[in-house]
Amino acid sequence: MSDTLRLSWSAPADRWEEAAPLGNGRIGAMVFGGATGRYALNDATVWSGTPDGPPAALRDVLAGGAGPERLAEIRAALDAGDVRTAEALLMSFEGPYSQEFLPLGDLAVEVAGATAVTPARILDLDEAVLTETLQVPGGTVRRRSWVSAPAQALIVELTADVEFAASLSLSTPLRGTANGLGLDIEIPVDGAPLHETSVEPPLRYAEADTDFDAFAAVAVALDTDGFVDAAPARAAVHGARRLLIALSTSSRAEFWWADADGEWRTASREAVRDRAIQRADAAAHRAPSALLAEHIADRRRHARARFAIGGRREGTWDIDRDILHTGDAQLKATIAAEFGAYLLASSSRAGGPPANLQGIWNDQLRPAWSSNYTININTQMNYWAAPVLGLDDASEPLLALVERLARTGADVARELYGARGWVAHHNSDVWGWSLPVGGGHGAPSWAIWMMGGVWLTHNLWDAYEFGGDLELLRSRIWPVMRGAVEFCLDWLVPGPDGMLRTSPSTAPENSFIGPDGGSTAIGLTAASDVFLIQALFERALTAIDALGADDDPLTAEIDRALAALAPVGIRSDGRLSEWSAEVVEVEPLHRHLSPLVGMYPLDTLTPDRDPELFEAGVRLLHARGSGAMGWSWAWKIALRARIGDGDAAAALLDEALAPFDGDATRHGPVDGSEWGGLLPNLFSTHPPFQIDGNLGFPAGIAEMLVQSHDGVVRLLPALPSTWTDGDAQGLGARTGLVVDLAWRDGALASATLRSIRGGERDVIVDCAGGRAVVRVPADGTVDVPVDALTDAAGLAIGVLRAR
């Protein structure tokens, strides 16, 4: 254990925000520790709703008059300057809300007469194991907990040097009944978001048999040398020196997500229950050492990147003393990067749904923003770091979700907009929700946005570009990209000047003063639309070329559209314009950086491509100010890194990693007037908790150390002056490269490149203004000639500051 990175807490958790997260991508557990041993449980497939929710909602919206003819009326109203009519008509396109990610229940593992020994909990981020030592009369009990992906079970192992007594019990906030040492759980078939206070009941259960039986099961199996007294959903163990508890779950939605030849349609409650029981029993009949070794090997197999900013990584770091209340910014950056990687690997694994707004950890029946997939930034940010950290397995669930959205969104595109391809808007859920949300009264600023699916395809492109898997591009990524391209080609309409524009258009969650003096969000051709569509078209052409499909008729359509795409404007004050017209912003310090999406995570706004527009983007970034909440900080950190401003990026990171001392359960205002920070378990809070900040931090940190857009691998492009020494291993770079590098006294000391794509090739490497061409072999690694990078033979991106 000496070579691993460990976090420790001096006491057991009293609140959920103090508990430690474990997960295998599907089963999540928040570990409280101590004598009572509470495990707050989640299953990534337990959501309100049913598979027929999206198509049923589309039928209702169409019945209300929404469709291509009404879209033409909306566009005509916008052309006439009648924003209010356009808004009123557009809100008829809103369906109800996406569904909610729900808590599953609790497991309590209480050790009689026990008290916690400091440190009370130690979480190993490399091995994904939580260890506790409990003092009992006459000796100690060691409790180790992990959630195994190979075993598909939460494992709790207790061993002692004396005999001990323990009890365990199961409970659920949903409708549950005991079934042996397990629970049968009914799941609501509809859930209203927390802000819809008039909906009664907010969670609705099925009143009769439906085509989809919303059902889940929890099963526990034991192995011990003691004596067991079992009762429904509980057990008592006494006279034991060892106890192994294996808990597994299943749900009808798990069968549906797998979609194995429609098996979910006939899966009975018995089938769901049996799957959970079989998993638990199989784990309990294995040796704990074998289960643990298998789990650790699995976690290490999916962990490539390692950070040691400041030179320190391995060891046990006390959360309160060493992280939350320390001035060591380099150590905190290391922990932020490693903890983010740990959380992504724990909350997203192949075979299950992707990480939602809270990963896979939620204890609220009505969580903030339904703990759904918010696809105007948050879901995308969850996966920015995945290709950089080499977490390919974690990326697969996002691709699976987008494939579902492409199916449900094809009907929406055709029926609602008269367009080819597919579309998704602002929110989604495990069922592939693709309609606008809001129920006819949702503010257009957050309910109406047609670019959600387009942005998601860029995450998939990153998975291809960083990994170089041509077959993945051919078989799965390109089909959904193609559909997004077709939608955009049909969504674009010519304006009076003949240029192609988007109408109607919103800039996610932002608004401006309209022609009548009131606030509005509806305009024409927001900058984010242009950057997202432009990058999609350009990447589509690259994909067509890579796949050897030169005769694809889509090529000519894309070429014509690119040539006529409306340009992004610059305001009279020199800032990049968020909308096609220069307007008065309602919130000049708005938390969203949507107009800068071309700068990061895309690469269509660069100084080489358009120096004037890039400078305007930098001015806008400066004008937006510093942080507000976790995800906004993360995006600003990455943007600062992209422009080479490492010190500003580090300052933002320091802000984001400060302890939050407010009420973590209160929903803070979204205008940034109350900043978030880190909770006692290092979760990033809005407040309340959202995981996108945690998952976005490693992306921003990696961007300070390695960049690879524009065909150049840049080493230490935004190294903060306070990060004097350090090293990073296993960082991904585009075109299938892996970079290891070290720096001393603020300068590059060594670097190696390795290809994971195969094929020998030349790579341009840049550092601090010097450039070298490095030949990377098909197999093995190559050292970067550091001396050749110190002669200023080339030009790196410098720090651009507003004038």
mmCIF file of C-alpha atoms in Angstrom, residues 307 336-337 340-341 344 380-389 600-601 634-635 637-639 641-642 692-707 731:
data_model
loop_
_atom_site.group_PDB
_atom_site.id
_atom_site.type_symbol
_atom_site.label_atom_id
_atom_site.label_comp_id
_atom_site.label_asym_id
_atom_site.label_seq_id
_atom_site.Cartn_x
_atom_site.Cartn_y
_atom_site.Cartn_z
ATOM 1 C CA PHE A 307 -0.065 13.329 -11.398
ATOM 2 C CA ALA A 336 -7.949 17.369 -7.470
ATOM 3 C CA ALA A 337 -6.668 15.651 -10.602
ATOM 4 C CA GLY A 340 -11.507 13.500 -10.379
ATOM 5 C CA ALA A 341 -10.023 10.531 -12.219
ATOM 6 C CA LEU A 344 -15.012 9.161 -13.182
ATOM 7 C CA GLN A 380 -19.997 16.993 -21.687
ATOM 8 C CA MET A 381 -17.691 18.287 -18.954
ATOM 9 C CA ASN A 382 -18.040 15.003 -17.081
ATOM 10 C CA TYR A 383 -16.132 13.377 -19.945
ATOM 11 C CA TRP A 384 -13.619 16.016 -21.023
ATOM 12 C CA ALA A 385 -10.858 14.339 -19.049
ATOM 13 C CA ALA A 386 -11.659 10.762 -20.098
ATOM 14 C CA PRO A 387 -9.520 10.575 -23.275
ATOM 15 C CA VAL A 388 -6.726 12.617 -21.674
ATOM 16 C CA LEU A 389 -6.562 10.276 -18.680
ATOM 17 C CA TYR A 600 -12.173 25.046 -25.451
ATOM 18 C CA PRO A 601 -13.054 22.234 -25.665
ATOM 19 C CA ALA A 634 -13.423 24.077 -14.301
ATOM 20 C CA TRP A 635 -14.331 25.544 -17.677
ATOM 21 C CA ILE A 637 -9.468 26.920 -15.773
ATOM 22 C CA ALA A 638 -9.377 25.013 -19.061
ATOM 23 C CA LEU A 639 -9.933 28.195 -21.066
ATOM 24 C CA ALA A 641 -4.878 27.068 -19.886
ATOM 25 C CA ARG A 642 -5.802 27.095 -23.573
ATOM 26 C CA ASP A 692 -19.043 18.073 -13.043
ATOM 27 C CA GLY A 693 -16.677 20.349 -11.132
ATOM 28 C CA ASN A 694 -14.737 17.370 -9.774
ATOM 29 C CA LEU A 695 -14.621 15.732 -13.193
ATOM 30 C CA GLY A 696 -13.740 18.966 -14.957
ATOM 31 C CA PHE A 697 -10.756 19.806 -12.737
ATOM 32 C CA PRO A 698 -8.448 17.061 -14.114
ATOM 33 C CA ALA A 699 -9.276 18.187 -17.656
ATOM 34 C CA GLY A 700 -8.226 21.753 -16.842
ATOM 35 C CA ILE A 701 -5.129 20.623 -14.954
ATOM 36 C CA ALA A 702 -4.064 18.353 -17.800
ATOM 37 C CA GLU A 703 -4.597 21.229 -20.238
ATOM 38 C CA MET A 704 -1.995 23.229 -18.305
ATOM 39 C CA LEU A 705 0.525 20.431 -18.830
ATOM 40 C CA VAL A 706 -0.178 19.061 -22.318
ATOM 41 C CA GLN A 707 -2.168 20.390 -25.273
ATOM 42 C CA LEU A 731 -1.513 11.952 -20.451
#
